[in-house]
Short mmCIF file of C-alpha atoms in Angstrom, two decimals:
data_model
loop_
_atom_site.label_atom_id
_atom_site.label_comp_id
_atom_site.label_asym_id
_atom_site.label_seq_id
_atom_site.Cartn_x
_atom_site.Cartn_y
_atom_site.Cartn_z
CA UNK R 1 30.06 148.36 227.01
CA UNK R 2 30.23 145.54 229.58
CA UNK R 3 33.30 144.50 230.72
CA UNK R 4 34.68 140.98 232.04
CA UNK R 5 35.08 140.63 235.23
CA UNK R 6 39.12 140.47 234.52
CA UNK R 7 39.16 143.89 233.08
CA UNK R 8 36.32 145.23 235.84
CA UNK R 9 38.78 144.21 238.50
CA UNK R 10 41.91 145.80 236.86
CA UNK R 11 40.35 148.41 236.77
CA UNK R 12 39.53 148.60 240.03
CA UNK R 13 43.24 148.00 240.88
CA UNK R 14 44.50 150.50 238.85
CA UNK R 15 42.20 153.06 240.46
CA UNK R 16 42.93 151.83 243.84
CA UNK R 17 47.14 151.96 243.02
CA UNK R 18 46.79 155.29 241.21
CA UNK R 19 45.03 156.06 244.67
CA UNK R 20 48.06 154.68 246.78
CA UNK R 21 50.68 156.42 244.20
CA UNK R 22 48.90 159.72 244.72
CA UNK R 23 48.80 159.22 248.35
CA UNK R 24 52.04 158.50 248.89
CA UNK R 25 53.30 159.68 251.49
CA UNK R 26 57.52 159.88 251.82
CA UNK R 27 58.43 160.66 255.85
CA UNK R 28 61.22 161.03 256.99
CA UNK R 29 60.32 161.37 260.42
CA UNK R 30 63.18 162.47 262.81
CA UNK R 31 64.09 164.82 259.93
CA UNK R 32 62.81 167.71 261.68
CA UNK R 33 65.16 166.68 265.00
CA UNK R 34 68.33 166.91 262.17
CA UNK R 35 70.26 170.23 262.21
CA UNK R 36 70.43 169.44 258.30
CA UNK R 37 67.04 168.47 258.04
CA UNK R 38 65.17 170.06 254.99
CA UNK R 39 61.15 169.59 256.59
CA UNK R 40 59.24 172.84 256.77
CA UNK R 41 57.73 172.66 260.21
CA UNK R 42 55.66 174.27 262.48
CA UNK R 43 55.69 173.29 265.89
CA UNK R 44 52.93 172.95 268.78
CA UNK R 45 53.75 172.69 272.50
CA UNK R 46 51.82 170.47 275.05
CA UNK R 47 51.92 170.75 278.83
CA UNK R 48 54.62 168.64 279.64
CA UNK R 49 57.69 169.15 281.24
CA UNK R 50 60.29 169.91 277.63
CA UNK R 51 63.34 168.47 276.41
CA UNK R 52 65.51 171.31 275.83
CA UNK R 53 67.55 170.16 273.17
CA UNK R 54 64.71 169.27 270.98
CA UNK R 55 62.90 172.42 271.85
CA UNK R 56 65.80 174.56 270.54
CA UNK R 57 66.28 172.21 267.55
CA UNK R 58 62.68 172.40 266.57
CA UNK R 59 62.04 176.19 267.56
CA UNK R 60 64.68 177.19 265.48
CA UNK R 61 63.20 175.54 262.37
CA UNK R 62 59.42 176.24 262.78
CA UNK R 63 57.72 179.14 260.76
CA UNK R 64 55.56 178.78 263.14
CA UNK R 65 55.00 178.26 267.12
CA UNK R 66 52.43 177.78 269.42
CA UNK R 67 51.87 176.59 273.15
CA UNK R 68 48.72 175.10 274.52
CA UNK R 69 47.68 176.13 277.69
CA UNK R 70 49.76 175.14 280.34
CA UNK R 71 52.77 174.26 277.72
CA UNK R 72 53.55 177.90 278.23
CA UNK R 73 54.33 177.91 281.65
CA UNK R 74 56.93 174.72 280.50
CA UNK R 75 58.12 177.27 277.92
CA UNK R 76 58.47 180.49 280.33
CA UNK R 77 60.16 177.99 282.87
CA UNK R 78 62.65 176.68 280.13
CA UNK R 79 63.62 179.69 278.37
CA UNK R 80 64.86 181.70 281.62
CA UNK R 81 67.64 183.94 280.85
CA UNK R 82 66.39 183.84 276.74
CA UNK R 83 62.67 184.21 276.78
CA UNK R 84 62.53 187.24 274.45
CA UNK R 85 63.93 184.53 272.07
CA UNK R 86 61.40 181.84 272.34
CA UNK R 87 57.96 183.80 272.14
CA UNK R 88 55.57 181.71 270.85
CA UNK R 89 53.42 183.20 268.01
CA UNK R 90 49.90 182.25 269.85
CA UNK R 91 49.18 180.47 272.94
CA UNK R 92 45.34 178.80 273.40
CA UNK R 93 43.51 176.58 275.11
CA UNK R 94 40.60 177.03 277.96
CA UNK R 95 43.47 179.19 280.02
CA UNK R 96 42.88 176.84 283.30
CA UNK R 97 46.83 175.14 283.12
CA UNK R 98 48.72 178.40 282.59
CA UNK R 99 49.44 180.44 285.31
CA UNK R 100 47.94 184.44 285.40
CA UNK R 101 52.05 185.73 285.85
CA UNK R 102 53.09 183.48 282.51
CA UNK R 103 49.75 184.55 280.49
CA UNK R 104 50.81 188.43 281.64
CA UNK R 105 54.36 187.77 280.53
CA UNK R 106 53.56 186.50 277.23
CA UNK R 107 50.53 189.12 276.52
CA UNK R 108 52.68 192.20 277.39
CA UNK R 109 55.27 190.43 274.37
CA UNK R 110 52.36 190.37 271.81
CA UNK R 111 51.69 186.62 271.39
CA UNK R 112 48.40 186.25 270.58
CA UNK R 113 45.90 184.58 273.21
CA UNK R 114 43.25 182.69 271.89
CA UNK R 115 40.24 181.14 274.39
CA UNK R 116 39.22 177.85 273.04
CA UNK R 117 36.16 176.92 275.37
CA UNK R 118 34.86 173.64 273.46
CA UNK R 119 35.28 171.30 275.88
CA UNK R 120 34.87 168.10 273.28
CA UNK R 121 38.32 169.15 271.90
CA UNK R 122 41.22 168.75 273.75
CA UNK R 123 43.50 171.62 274.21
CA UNK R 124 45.74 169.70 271.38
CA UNK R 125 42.96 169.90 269.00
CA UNK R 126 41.99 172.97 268.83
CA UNK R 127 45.48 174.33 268.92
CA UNK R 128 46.29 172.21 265.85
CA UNK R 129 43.04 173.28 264.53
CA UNK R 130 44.18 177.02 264.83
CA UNK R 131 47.39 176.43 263.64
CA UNK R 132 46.25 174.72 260.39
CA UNK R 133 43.79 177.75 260.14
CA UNK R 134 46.91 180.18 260.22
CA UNK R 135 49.35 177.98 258.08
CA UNK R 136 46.00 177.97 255.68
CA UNK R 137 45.66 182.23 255.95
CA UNK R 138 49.17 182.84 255.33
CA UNK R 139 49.17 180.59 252.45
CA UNK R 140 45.84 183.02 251.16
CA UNK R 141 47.70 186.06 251.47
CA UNK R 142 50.09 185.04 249.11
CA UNK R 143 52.51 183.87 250.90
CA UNK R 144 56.77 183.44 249.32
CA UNK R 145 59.04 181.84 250.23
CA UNK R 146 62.29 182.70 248.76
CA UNK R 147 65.52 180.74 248.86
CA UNK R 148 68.43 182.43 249.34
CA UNK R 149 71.11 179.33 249.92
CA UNK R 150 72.88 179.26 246.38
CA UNK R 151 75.90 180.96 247.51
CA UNK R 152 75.35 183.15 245.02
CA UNK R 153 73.02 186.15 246.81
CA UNK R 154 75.05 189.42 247.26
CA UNK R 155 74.58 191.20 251.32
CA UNK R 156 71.76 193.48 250.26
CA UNK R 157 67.88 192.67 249.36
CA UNK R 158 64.96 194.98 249.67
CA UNK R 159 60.85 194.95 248.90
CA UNK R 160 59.81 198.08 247.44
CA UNK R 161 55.91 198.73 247.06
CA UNK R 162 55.92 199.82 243.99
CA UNK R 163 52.26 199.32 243.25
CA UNK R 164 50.98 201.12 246.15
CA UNK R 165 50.44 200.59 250.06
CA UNK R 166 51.18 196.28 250.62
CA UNK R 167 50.71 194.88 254.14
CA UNK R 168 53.53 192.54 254.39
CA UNK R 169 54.89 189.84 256.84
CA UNK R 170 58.39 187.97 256.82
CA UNK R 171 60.41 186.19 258.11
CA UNK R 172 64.51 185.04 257.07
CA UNK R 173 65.39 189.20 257.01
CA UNK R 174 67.70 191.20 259.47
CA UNK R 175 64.79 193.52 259.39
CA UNK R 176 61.64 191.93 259.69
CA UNK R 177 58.21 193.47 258.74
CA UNK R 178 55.59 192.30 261.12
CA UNK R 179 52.57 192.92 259.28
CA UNK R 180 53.53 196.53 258.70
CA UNK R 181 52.22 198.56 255.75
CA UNK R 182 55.30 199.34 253.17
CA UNK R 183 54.19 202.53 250.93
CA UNK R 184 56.27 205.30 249.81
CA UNK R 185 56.10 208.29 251.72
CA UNK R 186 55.88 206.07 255.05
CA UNK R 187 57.77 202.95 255.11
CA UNK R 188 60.27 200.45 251.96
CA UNK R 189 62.23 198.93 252.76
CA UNK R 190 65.95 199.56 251.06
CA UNK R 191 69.53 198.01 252.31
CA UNK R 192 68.31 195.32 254.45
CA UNK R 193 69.75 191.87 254.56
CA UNK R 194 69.66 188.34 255.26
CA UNK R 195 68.75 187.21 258.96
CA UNK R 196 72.70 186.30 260.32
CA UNK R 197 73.22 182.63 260.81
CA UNK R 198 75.68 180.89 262.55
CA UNK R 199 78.74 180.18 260.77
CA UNK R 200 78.37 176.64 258.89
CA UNK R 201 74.34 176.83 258.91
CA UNK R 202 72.58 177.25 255.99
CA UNK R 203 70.64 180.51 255.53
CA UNK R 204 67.12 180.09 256.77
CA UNK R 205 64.61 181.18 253.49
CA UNK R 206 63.24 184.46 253.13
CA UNK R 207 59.03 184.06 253.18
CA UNK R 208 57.20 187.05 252.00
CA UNK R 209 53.59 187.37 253.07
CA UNK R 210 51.51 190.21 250.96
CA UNK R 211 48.22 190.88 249.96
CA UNK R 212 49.61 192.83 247.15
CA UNK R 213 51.89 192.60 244.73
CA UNK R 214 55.30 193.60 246.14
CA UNK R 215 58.61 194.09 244.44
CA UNK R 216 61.87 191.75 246.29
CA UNK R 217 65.32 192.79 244.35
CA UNK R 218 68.65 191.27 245.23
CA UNK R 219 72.34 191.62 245.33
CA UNK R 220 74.36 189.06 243.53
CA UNK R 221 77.77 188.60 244.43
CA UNK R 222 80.23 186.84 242.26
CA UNK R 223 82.03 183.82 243.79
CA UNK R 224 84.28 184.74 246.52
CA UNK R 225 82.75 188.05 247.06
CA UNK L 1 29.38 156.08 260.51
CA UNK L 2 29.17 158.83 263.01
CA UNK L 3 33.36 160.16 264.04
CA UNK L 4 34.16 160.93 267.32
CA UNK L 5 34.72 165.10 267.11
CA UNK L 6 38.40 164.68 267.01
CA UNK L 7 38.14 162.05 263.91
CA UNK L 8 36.68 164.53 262.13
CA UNK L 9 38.94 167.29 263.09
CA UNK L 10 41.86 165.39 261.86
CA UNK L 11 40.17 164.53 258.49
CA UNK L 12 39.72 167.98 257.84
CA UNK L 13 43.07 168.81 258.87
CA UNK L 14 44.53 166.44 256.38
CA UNK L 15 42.66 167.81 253.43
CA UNK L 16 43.47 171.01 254.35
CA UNK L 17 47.20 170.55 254.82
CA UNK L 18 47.57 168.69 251.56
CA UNK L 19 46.07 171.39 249.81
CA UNK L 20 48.37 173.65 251.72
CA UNK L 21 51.34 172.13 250.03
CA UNK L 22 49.82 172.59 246.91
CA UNK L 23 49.79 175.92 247.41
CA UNK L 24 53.23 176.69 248.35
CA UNK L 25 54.75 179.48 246.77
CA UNK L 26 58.82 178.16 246.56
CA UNK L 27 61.31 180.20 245.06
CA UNK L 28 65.25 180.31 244.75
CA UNK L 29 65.53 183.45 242.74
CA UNK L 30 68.99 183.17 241.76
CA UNK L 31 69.08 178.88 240.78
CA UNK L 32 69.13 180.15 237.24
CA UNK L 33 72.71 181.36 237.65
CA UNK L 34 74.00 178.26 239.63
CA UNK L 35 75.17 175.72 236.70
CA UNK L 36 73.78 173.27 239.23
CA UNK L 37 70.12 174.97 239.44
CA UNK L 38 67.13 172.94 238.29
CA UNK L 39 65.36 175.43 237.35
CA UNK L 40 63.62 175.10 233.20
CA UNK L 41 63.78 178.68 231.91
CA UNK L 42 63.48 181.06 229.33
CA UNK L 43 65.36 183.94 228.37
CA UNK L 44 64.37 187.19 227.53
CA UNK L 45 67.27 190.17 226.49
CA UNK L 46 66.87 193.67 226.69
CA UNK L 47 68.81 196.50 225.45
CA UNK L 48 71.42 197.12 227.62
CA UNK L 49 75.44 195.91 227.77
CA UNK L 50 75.39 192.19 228.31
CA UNK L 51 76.96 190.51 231.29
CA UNK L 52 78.84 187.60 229.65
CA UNK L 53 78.78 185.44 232.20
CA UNK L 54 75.17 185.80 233.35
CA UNK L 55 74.47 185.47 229.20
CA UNK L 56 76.53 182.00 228.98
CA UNK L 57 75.22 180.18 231.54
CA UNK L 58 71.16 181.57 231.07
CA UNK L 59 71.87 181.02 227.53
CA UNK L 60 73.02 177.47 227.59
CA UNK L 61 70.14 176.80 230.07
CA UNK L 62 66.94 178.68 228.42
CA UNK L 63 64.47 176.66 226.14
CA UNK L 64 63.79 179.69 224.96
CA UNK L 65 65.42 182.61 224.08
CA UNK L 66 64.37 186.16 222.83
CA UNK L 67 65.92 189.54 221.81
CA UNK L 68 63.85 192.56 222.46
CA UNK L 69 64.79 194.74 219.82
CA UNK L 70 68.70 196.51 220.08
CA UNK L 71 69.75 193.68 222.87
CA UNK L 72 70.49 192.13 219.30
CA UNK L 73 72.93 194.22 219.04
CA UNK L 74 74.50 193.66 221.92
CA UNK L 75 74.42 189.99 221.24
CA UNK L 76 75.97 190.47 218.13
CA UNK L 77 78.49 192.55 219.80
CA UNK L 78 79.63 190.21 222.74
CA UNK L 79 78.75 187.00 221.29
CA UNK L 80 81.64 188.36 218.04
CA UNK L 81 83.67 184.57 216.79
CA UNK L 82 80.68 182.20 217.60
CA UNK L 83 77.84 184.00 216.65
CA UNK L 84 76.22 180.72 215.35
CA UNK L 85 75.99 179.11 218.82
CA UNK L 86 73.88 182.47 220.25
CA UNK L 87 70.91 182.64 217.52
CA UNK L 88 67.72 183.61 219.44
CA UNK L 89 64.53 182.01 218.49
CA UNK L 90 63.16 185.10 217.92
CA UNK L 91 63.77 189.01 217.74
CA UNK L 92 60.86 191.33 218.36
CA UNK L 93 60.48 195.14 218.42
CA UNK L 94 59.72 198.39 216.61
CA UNK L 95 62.53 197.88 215.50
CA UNK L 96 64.22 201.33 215.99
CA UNK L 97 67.51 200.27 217.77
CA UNK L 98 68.04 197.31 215.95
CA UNK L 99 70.77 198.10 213.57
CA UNK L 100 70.17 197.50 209.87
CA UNK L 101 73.37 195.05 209.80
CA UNK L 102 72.29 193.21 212.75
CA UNK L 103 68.92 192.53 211.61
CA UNK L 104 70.40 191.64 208.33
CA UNK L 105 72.27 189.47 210.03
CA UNK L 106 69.88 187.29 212.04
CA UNK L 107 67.23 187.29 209.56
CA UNK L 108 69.87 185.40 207.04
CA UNK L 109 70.73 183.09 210.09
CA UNK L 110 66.68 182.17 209.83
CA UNK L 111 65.91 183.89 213.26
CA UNK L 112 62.31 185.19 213.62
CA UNK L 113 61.93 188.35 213.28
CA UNK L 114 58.74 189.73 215.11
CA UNK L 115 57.36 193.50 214.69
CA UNK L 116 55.34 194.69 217.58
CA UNK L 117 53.90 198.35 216.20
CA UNK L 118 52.13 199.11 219.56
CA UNK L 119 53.02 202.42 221.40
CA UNK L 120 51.48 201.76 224.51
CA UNK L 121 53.42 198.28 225.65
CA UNK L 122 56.84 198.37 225.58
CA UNK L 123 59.44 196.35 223.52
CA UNK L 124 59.89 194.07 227.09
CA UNK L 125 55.99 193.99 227.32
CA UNK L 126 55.82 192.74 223.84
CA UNK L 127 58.61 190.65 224.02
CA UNK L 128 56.99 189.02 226.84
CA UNK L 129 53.66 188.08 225.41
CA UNK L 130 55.04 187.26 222.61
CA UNK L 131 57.27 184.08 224.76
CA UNK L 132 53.97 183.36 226.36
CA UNK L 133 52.30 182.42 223.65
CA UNK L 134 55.19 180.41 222.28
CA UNK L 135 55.83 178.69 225.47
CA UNK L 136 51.44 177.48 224.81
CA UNK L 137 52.33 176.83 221.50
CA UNK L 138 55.13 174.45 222.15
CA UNK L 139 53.65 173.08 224.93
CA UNK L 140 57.11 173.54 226.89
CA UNK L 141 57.70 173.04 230.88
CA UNK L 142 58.71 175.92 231.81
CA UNK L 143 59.57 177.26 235.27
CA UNK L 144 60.64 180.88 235.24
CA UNK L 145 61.49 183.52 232.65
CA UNK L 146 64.05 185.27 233.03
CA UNK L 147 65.41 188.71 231.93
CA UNK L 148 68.34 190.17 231.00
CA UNK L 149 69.07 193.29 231.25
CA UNK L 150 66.26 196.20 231.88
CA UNK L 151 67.44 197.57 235.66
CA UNK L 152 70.04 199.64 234.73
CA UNK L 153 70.60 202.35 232.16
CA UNK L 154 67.48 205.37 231.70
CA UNK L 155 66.03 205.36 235.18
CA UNK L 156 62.48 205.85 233.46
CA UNK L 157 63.35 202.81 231.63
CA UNK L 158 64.54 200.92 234.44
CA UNK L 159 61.12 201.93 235.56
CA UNK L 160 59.30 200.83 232.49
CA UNK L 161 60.78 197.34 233.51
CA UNK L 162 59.10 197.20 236.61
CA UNK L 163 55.50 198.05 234.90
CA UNK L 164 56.25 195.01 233.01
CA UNK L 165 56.56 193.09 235.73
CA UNK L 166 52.75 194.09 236.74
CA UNK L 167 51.73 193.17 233.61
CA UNK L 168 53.35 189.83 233.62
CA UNK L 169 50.99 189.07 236.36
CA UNK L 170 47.93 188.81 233.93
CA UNK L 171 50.23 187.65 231.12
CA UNK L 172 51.69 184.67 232.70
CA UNK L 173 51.52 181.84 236.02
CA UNK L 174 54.73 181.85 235.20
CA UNK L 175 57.87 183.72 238.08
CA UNK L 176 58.87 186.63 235.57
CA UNK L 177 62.75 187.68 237.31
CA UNK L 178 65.31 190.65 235.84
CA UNK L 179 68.60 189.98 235.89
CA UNK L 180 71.37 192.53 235.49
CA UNK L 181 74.84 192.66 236.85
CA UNK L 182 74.34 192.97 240.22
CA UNK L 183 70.99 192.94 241.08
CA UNK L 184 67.76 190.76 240.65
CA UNK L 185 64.34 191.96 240.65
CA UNK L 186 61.38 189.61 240.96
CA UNK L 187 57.31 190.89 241.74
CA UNK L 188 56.17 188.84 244.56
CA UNK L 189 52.33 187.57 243.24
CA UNK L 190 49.53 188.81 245.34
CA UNK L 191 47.46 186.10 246.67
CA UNK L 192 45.18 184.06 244.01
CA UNK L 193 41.64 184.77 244.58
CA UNK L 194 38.68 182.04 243.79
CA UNK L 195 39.47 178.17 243.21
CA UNK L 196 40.62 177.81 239.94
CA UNK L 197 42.11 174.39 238.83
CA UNK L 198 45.16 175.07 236.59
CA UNK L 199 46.59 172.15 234.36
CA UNK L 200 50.20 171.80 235.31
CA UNK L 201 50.15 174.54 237.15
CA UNK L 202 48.88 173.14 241.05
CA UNK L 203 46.31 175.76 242.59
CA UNK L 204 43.51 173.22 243.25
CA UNK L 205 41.24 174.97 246.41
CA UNK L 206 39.29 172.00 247.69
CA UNK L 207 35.84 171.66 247.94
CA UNK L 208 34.84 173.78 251.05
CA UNK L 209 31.48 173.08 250.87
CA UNK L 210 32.27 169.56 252.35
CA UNK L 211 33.99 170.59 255.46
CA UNK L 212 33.57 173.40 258.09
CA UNK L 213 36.40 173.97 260.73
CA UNK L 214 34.76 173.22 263.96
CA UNK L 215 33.04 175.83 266.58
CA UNK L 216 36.64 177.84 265.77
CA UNK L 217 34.61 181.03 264.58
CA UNK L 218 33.74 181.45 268.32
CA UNK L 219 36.96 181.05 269.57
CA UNK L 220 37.78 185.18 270.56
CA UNK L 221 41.21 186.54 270.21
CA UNK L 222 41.63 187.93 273.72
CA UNK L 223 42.68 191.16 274.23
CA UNK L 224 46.13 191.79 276.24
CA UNK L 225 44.88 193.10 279.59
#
């Protein structure tokens, strides 16, 4: 059924604002520099000398963290006196900026190291490009992420593998699993907790990475307990 | 138009981080207690002693709400001077530990009452398929169902609950959580597997025949030395 021009051209609006409306895109971009701020982040580190304060700010909040090339010898250099607290989960690049006593420190801690050799990428590219990759596995292995800021939650939690053996990463507990296997008869974990914040911060969320189903339980405490 | 390599690398990263939001798996297990919580639910009871608090403030929240078999007696019990303001929708069993009174009771009041013969699926399986379908039915928004009762008790029962939690992941999309007095149990979803497209439900995969990362599958992990 032809249409008049009018109604072609509305048309075409509508599709173009229903476009905009489902591209909308609400920033709020120094939220991630806000000790209150609610962004998810993960943060990437260039070679340049750092600002300390918005390194700890933004370390703090990232799920994850990476340095490319050379940013790691900024990091190393920065972090004196704390660096087992500020280990970047992968550092890559072509390996020609970072120096052979940083690359041993941070290898011997079990960051990853990954050689990126394409030289029409920049170093930033391809670390953003591995970054999105890992953001994009973790998401695959059915990844959770579990608030526990309601005031509510009693001082205990624990994931129990009911179903049978469940590889499992996370982050937000005292006692982390790093890609450990929880089954019965070798590892569950019973009576741990929440990571301890500092007083007046809001507990950081629990995420749960599996690649099996995996039973979380909770305390719950009644107000004031 | 032919894209510079890292015009193209940021295109794909784009797609692939919007779907990555898609994706996200976020949680706060225990919103359904917080009279502030957001959270749409439904309720599910099961035959145990009833915390009155966690029953009030579930109750006046749920869309839905179900007694699996003698948790109607316990409702009957706690709920003694205002019975009329805690009629479930529905009550569904074998009926064994339902007591004749109680059943006489509800049924008069015009609650449903559902029989569910099979002796392979528990009364909290059955209970649960059962608010499954009627969720379809009525079409309802629905964010989590939740559970009361069913951790405590017969440990081979409290058992039995946790087997319906595996089933609940081919029942239901929907975040299936037990409740009961101080603890909270909740089966963490493996990861979803193929690219399904779920109305109202958000796991869209895009179309990864259009993009490929680039040159990252030669990028090596290096080994420490």
């Amino acid at each position: 059924m032809p249409c008049s021009p009018q109604v072609q051209v509305s048309r075409l609006i509508e599709d173009r604002l229903l476009w905009i409306l489902a591209m909308d895109e609400k920033m709020t971009p120094l939220d991630c520099l806000l000790p209150s701020g609610k962004q998810r982040i993960c943060l990437i580190i260039l070679n340049q000398p750092l600002d300390k304060d918005h390194l700890h700010i933004l370390w703090s909040k990232a799920l994850l963290r990476a340095c490319a090339d050379g940013a790691a010898n900024h990091l190393h250099n920065i972090t004196a006196g704390d660096r087992d607290s500020f280990l970047p989960d992968y550092i890559s690049g072509d390996f020609d900026s970072i120096t052979a006593e940083v690359k041993a420190f941070y290898a011997d801690k079990g960051c990853k190291l990954i050689e990126t050799a394409d030289q029409d990428l920049t170093d930033y590219t391809k670390c953003l490009a591995i970054m999105v990759e890992e953001i994009q596995k973790r998401q695959l292995q059915g990844s959770h992420r579990l608030e526990v800021n309601t005031g509510l939650e009693g001082d205990w939690c624990s994931l129990i593998p009911v179903g049978g053996p469940c590889q499992t990463l996370t982050t937000g507990l005292k006692w982390n699993l790093n890609n450990d296997v929880l089954q019965f008869g070798k590892l569950v974990s019973t009576s741990n907790t929440y990571e301890p914040t500092d007083p007046g911060k809001p507990r950081k969320a629990v995420t749960v990475t599996t690649d099996q189903p995996l039973l979380w339980s909770m305390g719950i405490g009644k107000n004031g307990e």
